[in-house]
Each structure stands twice: as C-alpha cells, then as structure tokens.
C-alpha cells in the first residue's frame, strides 16, 4: 500500500500546489482555513507547536508559519517527492521554524516520538491512505500537549458514492457504498472513506472527545475536472469565477458549516477533539 502511495505522489508532487489555482479548491481551502484558525489556532499561545501529519508539499504548514510568525512545526510525510516540494518552502524566516521528516505515520518516526504538540492536523485524504487509521489517530493523540487538539479532514464516504455516480464510475460508487474503500480517479490508490459516526468512533478509541464535527464544501460539489491538478468544470467556474458570488457562497458555506448535520453532506468531514481527561 505505501509503495502505491509513494508512486502516486511521485507523479503528482511537482504540480500538486497548482490546486491553489482551481476555484473550487480555493473555496474548500478558505473554509478549512477559517475553521482551523478561528476554532483552534487563534486561541493558542503565539509560540505554539504543531505537527502536520501527511503534510505533503507543505501548503498548510507554510500558511500557518506565515500567519503565526512565532509558531514552529514538524511536517511528516511518506513521499520523498512531496517533501522535496515542501523543502522549497523552508526559506527566510520559515527555515528554522520548520522540520521536515520523512516517515510513515503507521510507525511514528523517532524525530517526533516523545514530543508534545499544541495542535496536530492531517488534511485531505491522509487518513484515507493509511492501512490502520484508528491506530494512527491513537498514536497522534499520544503526541498532544495536555490541552492540544487533533484535527482531521477526511474523505466522506457518502460524497464518494454521489461523485462517482455523477461521473459515471458505477463500480467505484458501489465500492464506496458497500466496502467504504474506493477511488475518485482511475490512477489513484484505493482510499478508505469515512462517515461522521465512524470518525467519532475512531476519535473515541483514540482517547479524544470530539469538540467539533462538520463538513464542507456542502453547497457546491466538485466535478471530474476538480479531481485533477488543473482545470475546472464550466459549471463551477461559471458560479464561483465571479468574486462577488464566490464571497456570497463562502458566507453560505460558513453558515452551514456551523451545523453538525452538514458533516454527512460535505465533500470532506472535519473532526477535531482533545484528549479526554484520564
Ligand atoms: C492528498 S495529500 C495531502 C497533503 C497535505 N496534507 C495537504 O492537505 O495539502 C496526502 C498526503 O498523505 C501522505 N501519506 C499517505 N500515507 C502516508 C503515511 N502512511 N505516512 C505519512 N504520510 C502519508 C502522502 O504522501 C501525501 O503527501
């Protein structure tokens, strides 16, 4: 499984950050940033520490280091190609506040074992690629500081069924519905998908009480083009290409994201929690 993941991201790494140019993903990223910052990062001490688990090319790490100039973090990833792109972001004032570690989250690298972090996140399919996501969430929870938060953005099984039917991938839709493992494109390795309840169960088993569960985007769904690194579907561009409409849709999504029921409808499920008191 890990060799499939490494070779998949070998092909994607160089152009992975081009996702920033796709208007659908800009909407999704703004929602994730808004939720992460207003709910967690803004309340932390200025010199907080973080672990970006499966941080890939460092898109989130860079944004956090720039917005919180006294924060420090570690990015762990399996893919040498994704890490090579992340390395290009270790510049200027970020250079000595970021450690990059090549390693498998299934067997925590020694550089992070025994350390404590104020916030640990894993964003965009990371736990879907893991053979045992529950075990990884448990070991990540063990790295949290006493008040630290574990934040996950995971692929929604129900959305995967809808999406695959919408693009004519019947077998992939069936697999998502019946086994909870599927793909969004023909070239990707099998991805484990999640329901809100399943994630709540994994957080409980990891010794974390959930304090936020939601999902987004839930009002605008991606099409086939949004599963590639470039291109956008005409309907999404027609809607979100106008900056005023983009701002309106973002406001609608932010409002909806306050409602826990949306977890089951979002393209991705956002779940966050802290270690339960012993
Ligand atoms: C879709 S990318 C997301 C990257 C980043 N979190 C983001 O949101 O931009 C998934 C990342 O998970 C990493 N990954 C998958 N399995 C992993 C594992 N077992 N240990 C560490 N990283 C892993 C991949 O190498 C890839 O960089």
Short mmCIF file of C-alpha atoms and ligand atoms in Angstrom, two decimals:
data_model
loop_
_atom_site.label_atom_id
_atom_site.label_comp_id
_atom_site.label_asym_id
_atom_site.label_seq_id
_atom_site.Cartn_x
_atom_site.Cartn_y
_atom_site.Cartn_z
CA UNK A 1 0.00 0.00 0.00
CA UNK A 2 2.69 2.52 0.92
CA UNK A 3 4.57 1.85 -2.34
CA UNK A 4 1.36 2.66 -4.27
CA UNK A 5 1.01 5.90 -2.31
CA UNK A 6 4.65 6.83 -2.90
CA UNK A 7 4.42 6.23 -6.64
CA UNK A 8 1.08 8.07 -6.91
CA UNK A 9 2.52 11.18 -5.24
CA UNK A 10 5.74 10.78 -7.24
CA UNK A 11 3.65 11.69 -10.30
CA UNK A 12 1.70 14.43 -8.55
CA UNK A 13 4.26 16.23 -6.41
CA UNK A 14 5.72 18.72 -8.88
CA UNK A 15 2.35 20.13 -9.82
CA UNK A 16 0.47 19.47 -6.59
CA UNK A 17 0.41 23.13 -5.50
CA UNK A 18 -1.38 24.11 -8.72
CA UNK A 19 -4.53 23.05 -6.88
CA UNK A 20 -4.42 26.60 -5.44
CA UNK A 21 -5.49 27.88 -8.86
CA UNK A 22 -8.71 25.84 -9.00
CA UNK A 23 -11.61 27.94 -7.81
CA UNK A 24 -13.43 25.01 -6.17
CA UNK A 25 -10.37 24.16 -4.07
CA UNK A 26 -9.88 27.82 -3.19
CA UNK A 27 -13.38 27.73 -1.71
CA UNK A 28 -12.64 24.50 0.13
CA UNK A 29 -9.30 25.84 1.41
CA UNK A 30 -10.88 29.07 2.66
CA UNK A 31 -13.40 27.04 4.66
CA UNK A 32 -10.71 24.84 6.12
CA UNK A 33 -8.50 27.81 6.98
CA UNK A 34 -11.41 29.69 8.55
CA UNK A 35 -12.39 26.69 10.67
CA UNK A 36 -8.83 25.83 11.72
CA UNK A 37 -7.85 29.36 12.64
CA UNK A 38 -10.99 30.63 14.34
CA UNK A 39 -11.63 27.45 16.27
CA UNK A 40 -8.09 26.45 17.24
CA UNK A 41 -5.04 28.42 16.17
CA UNK A 42 -6.22 31.89 17.22
CA UNK A 43 -6.66 30.68 20.81
CA UNK A 44 -3.19 29.17 21.18
CA UNK A 45 -0.16 30.89 22.69
CA UNK A 46 1.78 32.77 19.98
CA UNK A 47 4.66 30.29 20.12
CA UNK A 48 2.51 27.19 19.66
CA UNK A 49 3.90 24.00 18.19
CA UNK A 50 2.26 21.88 15.51
CA UNK A 51 2.61 18.60 13.68
CA UNK A 52 1.37 18.48 10.06
CA UNK A 53 0.81 14.73 9.63
CA UNK A 54 0.97 13.72 5.98
CA UNK A 55 1.70 17.37 5.26
CA UNK A 56 2.74 16.72 1.65
CA UNK A 57 4.13 19.78 -0.11
CA UNK A 58 3.65 21.93 3.00
CA UNK A 59 0.74 24.01 1.74
CA UNK A 60 -0.84 24.18 5.21
CA UNK A 61 2.42 24.35 7.08
CA UNK A 62 3.53 27.35 5.06
CA UNK A 63 0.26 29.16 5.58
CA UNK A 64 0.35 28.58 9.33
CA UNK A 65 4.02 29.58 9.70
CA UNK A 66 3.36 32.81 7.79
CA UNK A 67 0.17 33.73 9.63
CA UNK A 68 1.56 32.85 13.08
CA UNK A 69 5.16 34.06 12.94
CA UNK A 70 6.20 32.63 16.33
CA UNK A 71 4.78 29.15 15.70
CA UNK A 72 7.04 26.17 14.97
CA UNK A 73 6.21 22.89 13.37
CA UNK A 74 7.14 19.48 12.09
CA UNK A 75 5.84 18.07 8.82
CA UNK A 76 5.91 14.29 8.45
CA UNK A 77 5.27 12.63 5.11
CA UNK A 78 5.92 9.33 3.40
CA UNK A 79 6.62 10.73 -0.05
CA UNK A 80 10.15 11.98 -0.82
CA UNK A 81 8.74 13.83 -3.83
CA UNK A 82 6.15 15.74 -1.82
CA UNK A 83 8.82 16.51 0.82
CA UNK A 84 11.14 17.86 -1.88
CA UNK A 85 8.49 20.45 -2.75
CA UNK A 86 7.95 21.21 0.95
CA UNK A 87 11.71 21.80 1.27
CA UNK A 88 11.44 24.72 -1.19
CA UNK A 89 9.20 26.44 1.37
CA UNK A 90 11.84 26.24 4.12
CA UNK A 91 13.12 29.69 3.27
CA UNK A 92 13.58 33.02 5.02
CA UNK A 93 12.06 33.23 8.45
CA UNK A 94 10.36 29.85 7.98
CA UNK A 95 13.65 27.98 7.64
CA UNK A 96 14.42 27.45 11.31
CA UNK A 97 10.79 27.06 12.40
CA UNK A 98 10.07 24.02 10.25
CA UNK A 99 11.39 20.47 10.46
CA UNK A 100 10.69 18.08 7.61
CA UNK A 101 10.68 14.40 8.44
CA UNK A 102 10.32 11.54 6.03
CA UNK A 103 8.39 8.77 7.72
CA UNK A 104 5.34 6.57 7.86
CA UNK A 105 2.57 7.68 10.20
CA UNK A 106 1.89 3.98 10.79
CA UNK A 107 5.19 3.77 12.66
CA UNK A 108 5.85 7.21 14.08
CA UNK A 109 9.36 8.40 13.22
CA UNK A 110 11.75 8.80 16.14
CA UNK A 111 12.06 12.57 15.46
CA UNK A 112 8.52 13.04 16.83
CA UNK A 113 8.24 10.22 19.36
CA UNK A 114 8.07 11.54 22.92
CA UNK A 115 7.42 15.12 21.79
CA UNK A 116 4.29 17.14 22.52
CA UNK A 117 2.41 19.42 20.12
CA UNK A 118 -0.29 22.03 20.75
CA UNK A 119 -2.09 21.10 17.57
CA UNK A 120 -1.78 18.16 15.19
CA UNK A 121 -3.62 18.09 11.90
CA UNK A 122 -3.97 15.69 8.98
CA UNK A 123 -5.67 17.18 5.96
CA UNK A 124 -7.03 15.89 2.66
CA UNK A 125 -7.20 12.12 2.44
CA UNK A 126 -4.17 11.40 4.63
CA UNK A 127 -6.00 9.03 6.96
CA UNK A 128 -7.77 7.50 3.95
CA UNK A 129 -4.43 6.25 2.65
CA UNK A 130 -3.50 4.54 5.93
CA UNK A 131 -3.93 0.79 6.40
CA UNK A 132 -4.96 1.37 10.04
CA UNK A 133 -6.26 4.93 10.50
CA UNK A 134 -7.51 4.21 14.03
CA UNK A 135 -4.07 3.16 15.22
CA UNK A 136 -2.51 6.29 13.69
CA UNK A 137 -5.07 8.61 15.29
CA UNK A 138 -4.32 6.93 18.61
CA UNK A 139 -0.59 7.42 18.26
CA UNK A 140 -1.04 11.04 17.12
CA UNK A 141 -3.32 11.70 20.12
CA UNK A 142 -0.44 10.46 22.28
CA UNK A 143 1.70 13.36 20.97
CA UNK A 144 -0.76 16.06 22.05
CA UNK A 145 0.06 18.50 24.81
CA UNK A 146 -2.39 18.44 27.75
CA UNK A 147 -4.71 20.91 26.00
CA UNK A 148 -3.68 20.01 22.44
CA UNK A 149 -6.14 19.43 19.61
CA UNK A 150 -6.20 16.70 16.97
CA UNK A 151 -7.77 17.98 13.74
CA UNK A 152 -8.71 15.77 10.80
CA UNK A 153 -10.13 16.46 7.35
CA UNK A 154 -11.20 13.12 5.89
CA UNK A 155 -12.98 11.99 2.72
CA UNK A 156 -16.74 11.50 3.12
CA UNK A 157 -18.00 8.07 2.04
CA UNK A 158 -21.44 9.37 1.07
CA UNK A 159 -19.96 12.07 -1.11
CA UNK A 160 -17.76 9.48 -2.85
CA UNK A 161 -20.86 7.47 -3.80
CA UNK A 162 -22.56 10.56 -5.25
CA UNK A 163 -19.44 11.82 -7.02
CA UNK A 164 -18.65 8.51 -8.69
CA UNK A 165 -22.20 8.12 -9.97
CA UNK A 166 -22.15 11.71 -11.23
CA UNK A 167 -19.06 10.97 -13.33
CA UNK A 168 -20.24 7.53 -14.49
CA UNK A 169 -17.99 5.38 -12.27
CA UNK A 170 -20.58 2.86 -11.14
CA UNK A 171 -18.16 0.26 -9.73
CA UNK A 172 -16.35 2.90 -7.70
CA UNK A 173 -19.69 4.15 -6.35
CA UNK A 174 -20.68 0.60 -5.42
CA UNK A 175 -17.38 0.01 -3.71
CA UNK A 176 -17.68 3.24 -1.72
CA UNK A 177 -21.19 2.28 -0.64
CA UNK A 178 -20.51 -1.35 0.21
CA UNK A 179 -16.90 -1.51 1.39
CA UNK A 180 -16.08 2.08 2.32
CA UNK A 181 -12.96 1.89 0.14
CA UNK A 182 -12.87 3.41 -3.33
CA UNK A 183 -11.21 5.95 -5.63
CA UNK A 184 -12.16 9.21 -7.32
CA UNK A 185 -9.99 8.70 -10.41
CA UNK A 186 -8.60 5.66 -12.25
CA UNK A 187 -4.99 6.42 -11.34
CA UNK A 188 -5.25 6.76 -7.58
CA UNK A 189 -4.58 4.05 -4.99
CA UNK A 190 -7.60 2.75 -3.03
CA UNK A 191 -8.76 5.26 -0.46
CA UNK A 192 -10.60 4.50 2.76
CA UNK A 193 -13.69 6.68 3.14
CA UNK A 194 -15.44 7.71 6.34
CA UNK A 195 -18.83 8.51 7.77
CA UNK A 196 -19.21 11.02 10.59
CA UNK A 197 -20.10 8.26 13.06
CA UNK A 198 -17.11 6.20 12.07
CA UNK A 199 -14.79 9.15 12.74
CA UNK A 200 -16.46 9.83 16.08
CA UNK A 201 -15.78 6.18 16.94
CA UNK A 202 -12.12 6.44 15.90
CA UNK A 203 -11.66 9.61 17.97
CA UNK A 204 -13.25 7.90 20.98
CA UNK A 205 -10.99 4.88 20.57
CA UNK A 206 -8.02 7.28 20.34
CA UNK A 207 -8.98 8.70 23.74
CA UNK A 208 -10.25 12.01 22.34
CA UNK A 209 -13.53 13.73 23.00
CA UNK A 210 -14.87 15.39 19.89
CA UNK A 211 -15.48 19.11 20.19
CA UNK A 212 -16.19 19.95 16.55
CA UNK A 213 -17.71 17.86 13.77
CA UNK A 214 -18.79 19.37 10.47
CA UNK A 215 -18.28 19.02 6.72
CA UNK A 216 -17.54 21.18 3.70
CA UNK A 217 -17.90 22.25 0.97
CA UNK A 218 -21.51 21.13 1.13
CA UNK A 219 -23.31 23.59 -1.17
CA UNK A 220 -21.02 23.25 -4.20
CA UNK A 221 -19.69 19.87 -5.27
CA UNK A 222 -16.65 19.17 -7.43
CA UNK A 223 -16.87 17.58 -10.87
CA UNK A 224 -14.39 15.39 -12.72
CA UNK A 225 -12.10 18.31 -13.54
CA UNK A 226 -11.64 19.18 -9.86
CA UNK A 227 -10.14 15.73 -9.17
CA UNK A 228 -7.22 16.63 -11.44
CA UNK A 229 -4.48 19.08 -10.59
CA UNK A 230 -5.59 21.60 -13.16
CA UNK A 231 -8.75 22.63 -14.93
CA UNK A 232 -12.16 23.45 -13.52
CA UNK A 233 -15.61 22.37 -14.58
CA UNK A 234 -17.55 25.01 -16.52
CA UNK A 235 -20.43 25.00 -14.01
CA UNK A 236 -18.11 25.63 -11.06
CA UNK A 237 -16.25 28.40 -12.90
CA UNK A 238 -19.49 29.99 -14.03
CA UNK A 239 -20.68 30.10 -10.43
CA UNK A 240 -17.53 30.80 -8.44
CA UNK A 241 -15.49 32.67 -11.05
CA UNK A 242 -17.23 35.92 -10.12
CA UNK A 243 -15.51 37.21 -6.92
CA UNK A 244 -18.75 38.60 -5.51
CA UNK A 245 -20.54 35.29 -5.95
CA UNK A 246 -17.51 33.48 -4.51
CA UNK A 247 -17.76 35.66 -1.38
CA UNK A 248 -21.50 35.00 -1.11
CA UNK A 249 -21.09 31.24 -1.50
CA UNK A 250 -18.28 31.27 1.06
CA UNK A 251 -20.57 33.06 3.52
CA UNK A 252 -23.33 30.48 2.90
CA UNK A 253 -20.88 27.62 3.39
CA UNK A 254 -19.53 29.15 6.63
CA UNK A 255 -23.04 29.45 7.98
CA UNK A 256 -23.93 25.88 7.04
CA UNK A 257 -20.67 24.57 8.47
CA UNK A 258 -21.87 25.61 11.93
CA UNK A 259 -24.47 22.85 11.70
CA UNK A 260 -23.18 19.38 12.71
CA UNK A 261 -25.64 17.66 10.32
CA UNK A 262 -23.52 19.02 7.48
CA UNK A 263 -20.80 16.53 8.34
CA UNK A 264 -22.66 13.91 6.36
CA UNK A 265 -23.03 16.16 3.30
CA UNK A 266 -19.65 17.81 2.98
CA UNK A 267 -17.17 16.65 0.37
CA UNK A 268 -14.82 16.28 3.34
CA UNK A 269 -15.60 15.70 7.00
CA UNK A 270 -13.89 17.97 9.53
CA UNK A 271 -13.50 16.50 13.00
CA UNK A 272 -11.46 17.83 15.89
CA UNK A 273 -11.04 16.97 19.52
CA UNK A 274 -8.81 16.88 22.54
CA UNK A 275 -7.64 14.10 24.79
CA UNK A 276 -10.26 13.12 27.30
CA UNK A 277 -9.24 13.67 30.93
CA UNK A 278 -7.87 10.42 32.35
C1 LIG B 1 -3.63 14.31 -0.68
S1 LIG B 1 -2.07 14.55 0.03
C2 LIG B 1 -2.42 15.83 1.20
C3 LIG B 1 -1.21 16.64 1.56
C4 LIG B 1 -1.48 17.76 2.55
N1 LIG B 1 -1.97 17.22 3.81
C5 LIG B 1 -2.43 18.78 2.00
O1 LIG B 1 -3.56 18.92 2.52
O2 LIG B 1 -2.05 19.50 1.07
C6 LIG B 1 -1.88 13.12 1.08
C7 LIG B 1 -0.50 13.03 1.69
O3 LIG B 1 -0.50 11.94 2.63
C8 LIG B 1 0.77 11.34 2.58
N2 LIG B 1 0.71 10.00 3.17
C9 LIG B 1 -0.05 8.97 2.76
N3 LIG B 1 0.17 7.88 3.54
C10 LIG B 1 1.09 8.27 4.47
C11 LIG B 1 1.72 7.59 5.55
N4 LIG B 1 1.46 6.31 5.83
N5 LIG B 1 2.61 8.28 6.31
C12 LIG B 1 2.90 9.58 6.02
N6 LIG B 1 2.32 10.27 5.01
C13 LIG B 1 1.43 9.61 4.23
C14 LIG B 1 1.10 11.33 1.09
O4 LIG B 1 2.47 11.11 0.84
C15 LIG B 1 0.59 12.72 0.68
O5 LIG B 1 1.61 13.68 0.76
#
